[in-house]
mmCIF file of C-alpha atoms and ligand atoms in Angstrom:
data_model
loop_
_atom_site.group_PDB
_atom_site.id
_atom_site.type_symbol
_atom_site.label_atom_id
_atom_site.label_comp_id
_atom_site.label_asym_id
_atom_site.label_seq_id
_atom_site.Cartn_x
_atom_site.Cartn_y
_atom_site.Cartn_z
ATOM 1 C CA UNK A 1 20.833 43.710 -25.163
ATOM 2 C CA UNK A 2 19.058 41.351 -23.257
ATOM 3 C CA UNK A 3 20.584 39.836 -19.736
ATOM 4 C CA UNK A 4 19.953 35.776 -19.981
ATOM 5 C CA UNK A 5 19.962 35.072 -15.948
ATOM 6 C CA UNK A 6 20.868 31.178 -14.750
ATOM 7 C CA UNK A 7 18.030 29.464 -13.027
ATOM 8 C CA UNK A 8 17.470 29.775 -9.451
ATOM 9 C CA UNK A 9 17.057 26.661 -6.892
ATOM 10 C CA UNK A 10 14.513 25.189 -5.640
ATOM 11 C CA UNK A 11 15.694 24.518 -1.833
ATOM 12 C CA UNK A 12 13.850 21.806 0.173
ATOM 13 C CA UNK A 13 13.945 22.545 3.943
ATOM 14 C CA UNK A 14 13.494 20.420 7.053
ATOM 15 C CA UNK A 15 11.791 22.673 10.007
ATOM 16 C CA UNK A 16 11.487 20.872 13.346
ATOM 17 C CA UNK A 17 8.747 18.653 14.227
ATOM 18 C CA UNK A 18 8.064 20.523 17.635
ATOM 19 C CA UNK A 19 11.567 21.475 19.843
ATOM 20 C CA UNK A 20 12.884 24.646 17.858
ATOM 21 C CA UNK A 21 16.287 23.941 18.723
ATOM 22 C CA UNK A 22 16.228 21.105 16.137
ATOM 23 C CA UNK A 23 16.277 23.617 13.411
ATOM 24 C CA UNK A 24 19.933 23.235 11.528
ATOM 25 C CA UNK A 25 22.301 26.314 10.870
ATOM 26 C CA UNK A 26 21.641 26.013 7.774
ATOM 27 C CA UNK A 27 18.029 25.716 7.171
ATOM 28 C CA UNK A 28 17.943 29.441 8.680
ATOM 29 C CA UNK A 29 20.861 30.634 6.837
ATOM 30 C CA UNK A 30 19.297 29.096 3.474
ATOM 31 C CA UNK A 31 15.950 30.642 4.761
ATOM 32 C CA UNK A 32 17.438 33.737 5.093
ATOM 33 C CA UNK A 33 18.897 33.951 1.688
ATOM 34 C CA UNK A 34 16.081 32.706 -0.965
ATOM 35 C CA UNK A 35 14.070 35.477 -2.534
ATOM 36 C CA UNK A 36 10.700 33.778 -1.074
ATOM 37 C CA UNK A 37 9.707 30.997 0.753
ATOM 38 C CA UNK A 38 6.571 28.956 -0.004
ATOM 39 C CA UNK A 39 4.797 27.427 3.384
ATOM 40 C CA UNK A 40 2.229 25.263 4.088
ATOM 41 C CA UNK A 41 0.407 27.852 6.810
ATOM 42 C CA UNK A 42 2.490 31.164 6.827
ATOM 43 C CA UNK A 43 0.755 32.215 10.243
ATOM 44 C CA UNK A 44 2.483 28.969 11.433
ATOM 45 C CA UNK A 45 5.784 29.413 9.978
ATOM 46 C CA UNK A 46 5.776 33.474 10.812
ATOM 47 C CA UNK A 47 6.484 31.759 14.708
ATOM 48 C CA UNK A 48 9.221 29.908 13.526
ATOM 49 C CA UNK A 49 10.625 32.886 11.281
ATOM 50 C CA UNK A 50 10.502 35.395 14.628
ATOM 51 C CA UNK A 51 12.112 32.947 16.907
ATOM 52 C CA UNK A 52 14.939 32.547 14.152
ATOM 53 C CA UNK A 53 14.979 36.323 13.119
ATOM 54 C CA UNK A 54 14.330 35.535 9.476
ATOM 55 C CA UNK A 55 12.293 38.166 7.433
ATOM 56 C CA UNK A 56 12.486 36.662 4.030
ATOM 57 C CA UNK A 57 8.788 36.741 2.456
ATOM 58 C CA UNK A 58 6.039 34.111 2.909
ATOM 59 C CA UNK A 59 3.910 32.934 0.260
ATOM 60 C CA UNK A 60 1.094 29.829 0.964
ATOM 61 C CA UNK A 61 1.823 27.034 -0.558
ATOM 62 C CA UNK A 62 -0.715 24.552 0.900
ATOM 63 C CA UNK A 63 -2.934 21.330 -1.405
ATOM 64 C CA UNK A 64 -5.528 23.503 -2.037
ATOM 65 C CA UNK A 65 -3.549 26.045 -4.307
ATOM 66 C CA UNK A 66 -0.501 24.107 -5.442
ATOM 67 C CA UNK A 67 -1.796 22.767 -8.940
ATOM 68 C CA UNK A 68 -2.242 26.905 -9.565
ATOM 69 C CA UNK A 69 1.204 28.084 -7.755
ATOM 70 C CA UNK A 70 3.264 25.655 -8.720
ATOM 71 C CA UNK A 71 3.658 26.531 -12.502
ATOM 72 C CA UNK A 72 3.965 29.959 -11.329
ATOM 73 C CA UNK A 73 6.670 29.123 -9.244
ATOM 74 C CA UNK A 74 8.655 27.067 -12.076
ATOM 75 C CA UNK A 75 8.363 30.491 -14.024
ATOM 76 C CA UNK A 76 10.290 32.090 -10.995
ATOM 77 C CA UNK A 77 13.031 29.551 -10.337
ATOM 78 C CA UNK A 78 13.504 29.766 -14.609
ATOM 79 C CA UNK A 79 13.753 33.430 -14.155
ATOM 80 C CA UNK A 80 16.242 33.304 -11.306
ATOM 81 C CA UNK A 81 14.696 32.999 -8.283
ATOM 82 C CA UNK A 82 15.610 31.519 -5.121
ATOM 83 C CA UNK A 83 13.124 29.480 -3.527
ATOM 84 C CA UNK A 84 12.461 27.413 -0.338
ATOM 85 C CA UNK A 85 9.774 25.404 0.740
ATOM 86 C CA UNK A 86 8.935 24.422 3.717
ATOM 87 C CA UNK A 87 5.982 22.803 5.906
ATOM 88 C CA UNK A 88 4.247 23.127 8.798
ATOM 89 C CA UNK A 89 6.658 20.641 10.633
ATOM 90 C CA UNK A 90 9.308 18.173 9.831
ATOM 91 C CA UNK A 91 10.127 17.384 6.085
ATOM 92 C CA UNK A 92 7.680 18.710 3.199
ATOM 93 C CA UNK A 93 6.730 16.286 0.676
ATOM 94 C CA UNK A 94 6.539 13.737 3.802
ATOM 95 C CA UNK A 95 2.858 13.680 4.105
ATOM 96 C CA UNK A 96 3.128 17.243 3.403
ATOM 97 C CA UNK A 97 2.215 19.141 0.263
ATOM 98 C CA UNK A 98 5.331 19.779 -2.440
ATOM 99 C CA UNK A 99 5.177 16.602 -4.849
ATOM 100 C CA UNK A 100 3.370 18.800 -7.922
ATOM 101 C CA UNK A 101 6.148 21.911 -7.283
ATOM 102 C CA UNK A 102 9.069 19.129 -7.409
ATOM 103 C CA UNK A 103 7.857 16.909 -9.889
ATOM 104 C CA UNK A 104 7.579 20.064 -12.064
ATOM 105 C CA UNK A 105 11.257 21.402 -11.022
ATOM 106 C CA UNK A 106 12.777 18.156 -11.618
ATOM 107 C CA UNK A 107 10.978 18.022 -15.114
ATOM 108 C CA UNK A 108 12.060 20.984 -16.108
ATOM 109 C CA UNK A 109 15.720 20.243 -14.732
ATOM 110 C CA UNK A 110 15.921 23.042 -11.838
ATOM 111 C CA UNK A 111 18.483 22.402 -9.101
ATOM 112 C CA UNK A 112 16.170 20.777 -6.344
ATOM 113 C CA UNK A 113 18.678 20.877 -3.239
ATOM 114 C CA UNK A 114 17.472 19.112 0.319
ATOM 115 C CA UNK A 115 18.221 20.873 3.646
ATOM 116 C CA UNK A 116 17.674 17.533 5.709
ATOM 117 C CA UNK A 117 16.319 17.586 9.026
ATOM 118 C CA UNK A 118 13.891 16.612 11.558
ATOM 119 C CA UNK A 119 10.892 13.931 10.196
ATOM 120 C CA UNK A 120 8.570 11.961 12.773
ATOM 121 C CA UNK A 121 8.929 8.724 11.124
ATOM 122 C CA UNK A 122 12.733 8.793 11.239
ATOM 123 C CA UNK A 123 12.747 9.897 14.725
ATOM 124 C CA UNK A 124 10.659 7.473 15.941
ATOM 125 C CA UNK A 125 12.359 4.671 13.778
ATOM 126 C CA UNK A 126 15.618 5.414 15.769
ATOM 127 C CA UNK A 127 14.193 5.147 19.133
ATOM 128 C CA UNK A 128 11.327 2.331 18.364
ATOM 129 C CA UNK A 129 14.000 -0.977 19.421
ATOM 130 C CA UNK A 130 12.099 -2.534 16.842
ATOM 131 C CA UNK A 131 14.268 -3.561 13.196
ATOM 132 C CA UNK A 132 15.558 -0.530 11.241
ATOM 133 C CA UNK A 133 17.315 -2.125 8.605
ATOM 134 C CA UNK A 134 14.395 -2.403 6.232
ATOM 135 C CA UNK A 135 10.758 -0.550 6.997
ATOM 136 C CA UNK A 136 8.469 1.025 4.813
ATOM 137 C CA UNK A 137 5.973 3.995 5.292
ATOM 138 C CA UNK A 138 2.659 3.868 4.671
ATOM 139 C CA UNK A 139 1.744 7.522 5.539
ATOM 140 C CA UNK A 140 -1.563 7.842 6.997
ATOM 141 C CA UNK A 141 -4.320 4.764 7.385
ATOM 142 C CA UNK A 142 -7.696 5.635 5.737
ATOM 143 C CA UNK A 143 -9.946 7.851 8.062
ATOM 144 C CA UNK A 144 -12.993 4.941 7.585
ATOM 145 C CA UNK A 145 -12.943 1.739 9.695
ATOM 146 C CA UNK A 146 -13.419 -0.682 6.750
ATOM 147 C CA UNK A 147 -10.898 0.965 4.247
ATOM 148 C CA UNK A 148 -8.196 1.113 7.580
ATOM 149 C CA UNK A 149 -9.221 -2.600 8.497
ATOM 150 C CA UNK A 150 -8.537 -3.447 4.319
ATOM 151 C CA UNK A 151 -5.300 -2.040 4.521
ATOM 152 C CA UNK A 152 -3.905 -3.468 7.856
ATOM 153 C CA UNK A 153 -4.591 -6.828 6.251
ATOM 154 C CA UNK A 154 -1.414 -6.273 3.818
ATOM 155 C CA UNK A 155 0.364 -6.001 7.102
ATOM 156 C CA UNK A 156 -0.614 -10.014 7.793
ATOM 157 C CA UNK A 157 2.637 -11.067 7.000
ATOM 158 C CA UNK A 158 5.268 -8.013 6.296
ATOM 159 C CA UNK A 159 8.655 -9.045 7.526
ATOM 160 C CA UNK A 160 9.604 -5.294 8.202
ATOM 161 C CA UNK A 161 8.653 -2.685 10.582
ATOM 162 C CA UNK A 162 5.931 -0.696 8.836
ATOM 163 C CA UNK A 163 5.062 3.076 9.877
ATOM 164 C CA UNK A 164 2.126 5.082 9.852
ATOM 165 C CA UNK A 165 0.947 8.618 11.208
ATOM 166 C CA UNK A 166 -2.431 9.383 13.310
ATOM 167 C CA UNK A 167 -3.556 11.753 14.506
ATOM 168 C CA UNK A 168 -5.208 11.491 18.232
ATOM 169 C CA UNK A 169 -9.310 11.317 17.203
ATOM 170 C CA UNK A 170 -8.501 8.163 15.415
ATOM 171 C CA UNK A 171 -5.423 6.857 17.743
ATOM 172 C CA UNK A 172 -7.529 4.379 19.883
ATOM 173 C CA UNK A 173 -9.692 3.378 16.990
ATOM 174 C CA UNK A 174 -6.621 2.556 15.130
ATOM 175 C CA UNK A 175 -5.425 0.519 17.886
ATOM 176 C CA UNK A 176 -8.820 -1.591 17.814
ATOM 177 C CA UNK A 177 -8.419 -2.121 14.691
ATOM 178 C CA UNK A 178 -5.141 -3.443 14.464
ATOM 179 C CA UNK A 179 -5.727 -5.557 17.161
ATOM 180 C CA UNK A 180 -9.034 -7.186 15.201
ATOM 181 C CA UNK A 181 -7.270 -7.753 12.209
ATOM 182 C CA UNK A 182 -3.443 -8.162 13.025
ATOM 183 C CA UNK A 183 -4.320 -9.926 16.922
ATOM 184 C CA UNK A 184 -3.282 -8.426 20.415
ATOM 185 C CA UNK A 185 0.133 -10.277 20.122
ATOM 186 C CA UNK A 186 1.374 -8.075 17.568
ATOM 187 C CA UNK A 187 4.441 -5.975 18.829
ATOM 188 C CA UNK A 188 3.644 -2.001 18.562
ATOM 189 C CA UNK A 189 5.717 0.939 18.969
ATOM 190 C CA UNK A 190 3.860 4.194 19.419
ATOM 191 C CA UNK A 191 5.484 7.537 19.355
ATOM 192 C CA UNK A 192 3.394 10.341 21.091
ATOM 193 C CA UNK A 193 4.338 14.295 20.670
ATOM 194 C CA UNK A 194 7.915 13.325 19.953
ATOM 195 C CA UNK A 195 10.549 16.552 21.032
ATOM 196 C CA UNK A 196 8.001 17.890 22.836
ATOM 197 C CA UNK A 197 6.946 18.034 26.567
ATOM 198 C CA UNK A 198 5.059 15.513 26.559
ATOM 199 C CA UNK A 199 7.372 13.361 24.912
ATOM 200 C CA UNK A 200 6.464 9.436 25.417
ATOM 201 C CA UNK A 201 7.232 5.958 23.670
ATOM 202 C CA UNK A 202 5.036 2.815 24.673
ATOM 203 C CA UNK A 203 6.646 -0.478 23.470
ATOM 204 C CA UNK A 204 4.254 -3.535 23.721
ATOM 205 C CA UNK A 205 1.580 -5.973 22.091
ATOM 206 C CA UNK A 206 -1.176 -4.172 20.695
ATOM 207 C CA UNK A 207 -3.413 -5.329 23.934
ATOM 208 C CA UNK A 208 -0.939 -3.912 26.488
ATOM 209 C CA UNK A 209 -0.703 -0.876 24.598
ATOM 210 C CA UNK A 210 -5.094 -0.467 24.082
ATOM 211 C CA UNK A 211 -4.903 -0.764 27.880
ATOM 212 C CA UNK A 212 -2.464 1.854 28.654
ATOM 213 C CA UNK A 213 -4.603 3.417 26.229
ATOM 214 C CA UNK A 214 -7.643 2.685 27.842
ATOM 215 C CA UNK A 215 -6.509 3.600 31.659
ATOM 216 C CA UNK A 216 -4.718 7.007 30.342
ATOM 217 C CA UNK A 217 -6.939 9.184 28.213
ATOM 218 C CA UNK A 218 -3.900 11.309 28.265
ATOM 219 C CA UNK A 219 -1.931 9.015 26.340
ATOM 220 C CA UNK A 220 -4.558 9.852 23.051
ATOM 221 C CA UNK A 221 -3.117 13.136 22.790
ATOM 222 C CA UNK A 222 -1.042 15.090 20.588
ATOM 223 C CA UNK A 223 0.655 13.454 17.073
ATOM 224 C CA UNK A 224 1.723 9.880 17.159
ATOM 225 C CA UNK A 225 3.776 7.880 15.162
ATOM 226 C CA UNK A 226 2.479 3.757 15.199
ATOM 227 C CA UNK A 227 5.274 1.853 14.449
ATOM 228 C CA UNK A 228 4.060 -2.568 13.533
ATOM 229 C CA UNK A 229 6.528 -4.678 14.415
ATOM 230 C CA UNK A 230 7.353 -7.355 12.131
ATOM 231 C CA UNK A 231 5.476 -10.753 12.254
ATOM 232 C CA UNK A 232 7.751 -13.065 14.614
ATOM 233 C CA UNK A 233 9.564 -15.664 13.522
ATOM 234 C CA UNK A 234 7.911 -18.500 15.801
ATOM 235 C CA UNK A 235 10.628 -21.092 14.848
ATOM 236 C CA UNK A 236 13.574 -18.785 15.998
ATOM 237 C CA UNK A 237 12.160 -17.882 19.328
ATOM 238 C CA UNK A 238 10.767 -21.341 19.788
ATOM 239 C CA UNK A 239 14.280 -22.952 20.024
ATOM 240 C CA UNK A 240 15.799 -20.690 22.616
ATOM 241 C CA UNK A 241 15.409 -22.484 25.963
ATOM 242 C CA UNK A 242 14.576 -20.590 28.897
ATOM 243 C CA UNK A 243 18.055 -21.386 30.731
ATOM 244 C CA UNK A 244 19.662 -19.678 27.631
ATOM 245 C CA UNK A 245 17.868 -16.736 27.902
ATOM 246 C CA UNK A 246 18.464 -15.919 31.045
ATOM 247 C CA UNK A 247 22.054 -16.631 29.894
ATOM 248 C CA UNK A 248 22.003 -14.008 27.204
ATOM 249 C CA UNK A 249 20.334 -11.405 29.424
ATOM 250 C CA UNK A 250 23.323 -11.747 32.154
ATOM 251 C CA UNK A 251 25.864 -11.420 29.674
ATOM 252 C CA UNK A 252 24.040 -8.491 28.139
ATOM 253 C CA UNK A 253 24.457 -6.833 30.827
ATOM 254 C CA UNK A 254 28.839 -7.144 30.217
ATOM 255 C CA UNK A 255 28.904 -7.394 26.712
ATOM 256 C CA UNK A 256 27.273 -6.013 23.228
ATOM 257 C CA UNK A 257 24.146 -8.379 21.811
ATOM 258 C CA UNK A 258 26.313 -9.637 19.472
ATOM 259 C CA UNK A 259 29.368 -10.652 21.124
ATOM 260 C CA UNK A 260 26.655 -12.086 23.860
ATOM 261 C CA UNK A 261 24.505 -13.875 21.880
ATOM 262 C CA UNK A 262 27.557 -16.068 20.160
ATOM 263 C CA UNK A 263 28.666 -16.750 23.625
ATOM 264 C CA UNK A 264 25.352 -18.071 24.520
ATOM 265 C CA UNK A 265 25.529 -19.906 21.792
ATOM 266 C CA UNK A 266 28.785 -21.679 22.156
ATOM 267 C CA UNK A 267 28.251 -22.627 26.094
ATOM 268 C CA UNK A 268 24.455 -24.007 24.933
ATOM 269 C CA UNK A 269 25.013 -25.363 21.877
ATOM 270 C CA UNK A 270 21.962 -23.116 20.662
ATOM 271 C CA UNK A 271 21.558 -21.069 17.586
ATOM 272 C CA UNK A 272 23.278 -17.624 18.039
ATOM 273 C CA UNK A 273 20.954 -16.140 15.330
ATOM 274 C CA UNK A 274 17.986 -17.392 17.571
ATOM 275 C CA UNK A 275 19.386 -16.560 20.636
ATOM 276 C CA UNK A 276 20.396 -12.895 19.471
ATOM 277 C CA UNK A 277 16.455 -12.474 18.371
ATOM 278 C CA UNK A 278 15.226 -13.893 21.285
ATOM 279 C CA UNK A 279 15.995 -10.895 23.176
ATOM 280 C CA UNK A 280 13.212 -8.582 24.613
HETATM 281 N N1 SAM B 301 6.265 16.239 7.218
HETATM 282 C C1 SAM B 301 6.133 15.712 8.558
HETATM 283 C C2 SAM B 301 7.361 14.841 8.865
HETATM 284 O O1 SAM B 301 8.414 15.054 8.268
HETATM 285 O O2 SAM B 301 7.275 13.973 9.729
HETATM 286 C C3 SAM B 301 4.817 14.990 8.738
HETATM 287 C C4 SAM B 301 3.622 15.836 8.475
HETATM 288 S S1 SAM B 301 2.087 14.997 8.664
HETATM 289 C C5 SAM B 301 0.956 16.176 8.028
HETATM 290 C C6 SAM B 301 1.768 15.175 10.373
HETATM 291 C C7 SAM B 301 1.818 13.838 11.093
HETATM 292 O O3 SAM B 301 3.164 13.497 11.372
HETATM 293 C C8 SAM B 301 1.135 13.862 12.462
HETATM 294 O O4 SAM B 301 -0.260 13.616 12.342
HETATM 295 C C9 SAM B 301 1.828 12.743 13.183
HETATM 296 O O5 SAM B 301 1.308 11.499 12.784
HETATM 297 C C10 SAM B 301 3.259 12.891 12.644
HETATM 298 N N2 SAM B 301 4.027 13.793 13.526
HETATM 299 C C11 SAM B 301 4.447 15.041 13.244
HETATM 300 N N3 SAM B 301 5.103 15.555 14.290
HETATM 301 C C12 SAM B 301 5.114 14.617 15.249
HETATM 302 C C13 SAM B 301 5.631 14.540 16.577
HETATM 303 N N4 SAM B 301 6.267 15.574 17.122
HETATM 304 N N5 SAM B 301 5.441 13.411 17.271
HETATM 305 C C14 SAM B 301 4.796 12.359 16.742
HETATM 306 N N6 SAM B 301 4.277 12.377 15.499
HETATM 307 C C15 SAM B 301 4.431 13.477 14.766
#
């Protein structure tokens, strides 16, 4: 008689992007219970697994051998298997190998679960003042000055907050770059080693932040998040006189943005929606 077993999952696990306390109860208790778990750089993830007393097995899964492992993995889940996969830091699939394993589970209609957690370009999002409600992600700019400078010329006129990773050999070219084809008005967020020690966010035009750049070789270090601010709406700031700015910033300092900006608006007669983006 033959035993017909239900497919396994295919679990999809957030690791931190550097402070191992962000690691969630229940990535390591998932962790601990799948059969194996497929990593980007096992040595890497063996740290992780020690400080979290997990011993489940670690297989590499990395871009170099997923076309090959990832049928062989579909064959496991069908069979009954448990799997996780997970990446060197932060979210797999984000910038991270695991589109070819999914794409193939979701195909073959395994039960692809998340385990959310930490990812740079949501963490710097939340902390980067600059407008969260719509953004996109453009993963990594091109390695080669003239493909970088083609792409940063889509950015001309986005009316979001686009993201980007670097990587700190290319951080100050970047930052040229941006500035040649974007201008040194441009407002820039950039999110250096983010959890870590050396934890820092620079807010600023794209000038003031080369120069910080420039005096502090320290501040090209480590894994950065660039966050482009949207292009500013010169008629909106335009119309908010300098008396009702000051205003605004006073009452700031009493009430939300909100409630402050319509006040401003009713004692000056200005537009709230101007006033309320007028702020710095
Ligand atoms: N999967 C990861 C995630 O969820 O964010 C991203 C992996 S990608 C290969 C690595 C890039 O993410 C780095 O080069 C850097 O741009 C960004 N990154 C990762 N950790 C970071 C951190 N702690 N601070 C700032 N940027 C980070």
């Amino acid at each position: 008689m033959s035993v017909s077993k239900e497919p396994g999952t295919l679990w999809v696990v957030a690791t931190p992007i550097g402070n191992l306390a962000d690691i969630s109860q229940r990535a390591i208790a998932t962790l601990r219970q799948v059969d194996v778990v497929a990593a980007e750089d096992t040595r890497h993830s063996r740290r992780l697994f020690t400080a979290c007393e997990i011993d489940t097995p670690l297989i590499a899964y990395h871009e170099y051998n997923e076309r090959q492992l990832a049928p062989k993995l579909i064959k496991d889940l069908e069979a009954g298997k448990n799997i996780a996969l997970i990446s060197d830091a932060g979210t797999p699939l984000i910038s991270d190998p695991g589109y070819r394993l999914l794409a193939l589970a979701a195909a073959a209609e395994i039960s692809c679960l998340p385990v959310p957690g930490a990812c740079a370009l949501i963490a710097a999002l939340s902390v980067s003042g600059l407008p969260s409600d719509k953004f996109s992600f453009d993963g990594f700019l091109p390695p080669k000055t003239a493909a970088r400078k083609k792409e940063l010329q889509q950015c001309l006129d986005n009316q979001s907050t686009v993201i980007f990773y670097e990587s700190s050999h290319r951080i100050h070219r970047c930052l040229q770059d941006i500035s040649e084809v974007l201008g040194g008005e441009r407002q820039l967020v950039i999110c250096r080693e983010l959890t870590k020690t050396f934890e820092t966010t620079l807010r600023g035009s794209v000038a003031e932040l080369l120069a910080v750049l420039e005096a502090d070789r320290n501040q090209s270090k480590g894994e950065f998040v660039i966050l482009l601010g949207p292009v500013e709406k010169q008629a909106d700031v335009e119309q908010v006189s300098t008396a009702t700015k000051e205003l605004f910033a006073l009452l700031c300092e009493e009430l939300p943005a909100s409630r402050a900006a319509k006040l401003a608006a009713k004692i000056s007669g200005e537009s709230r929606k101007a006033i309320f983006a007028s702020a710095p």
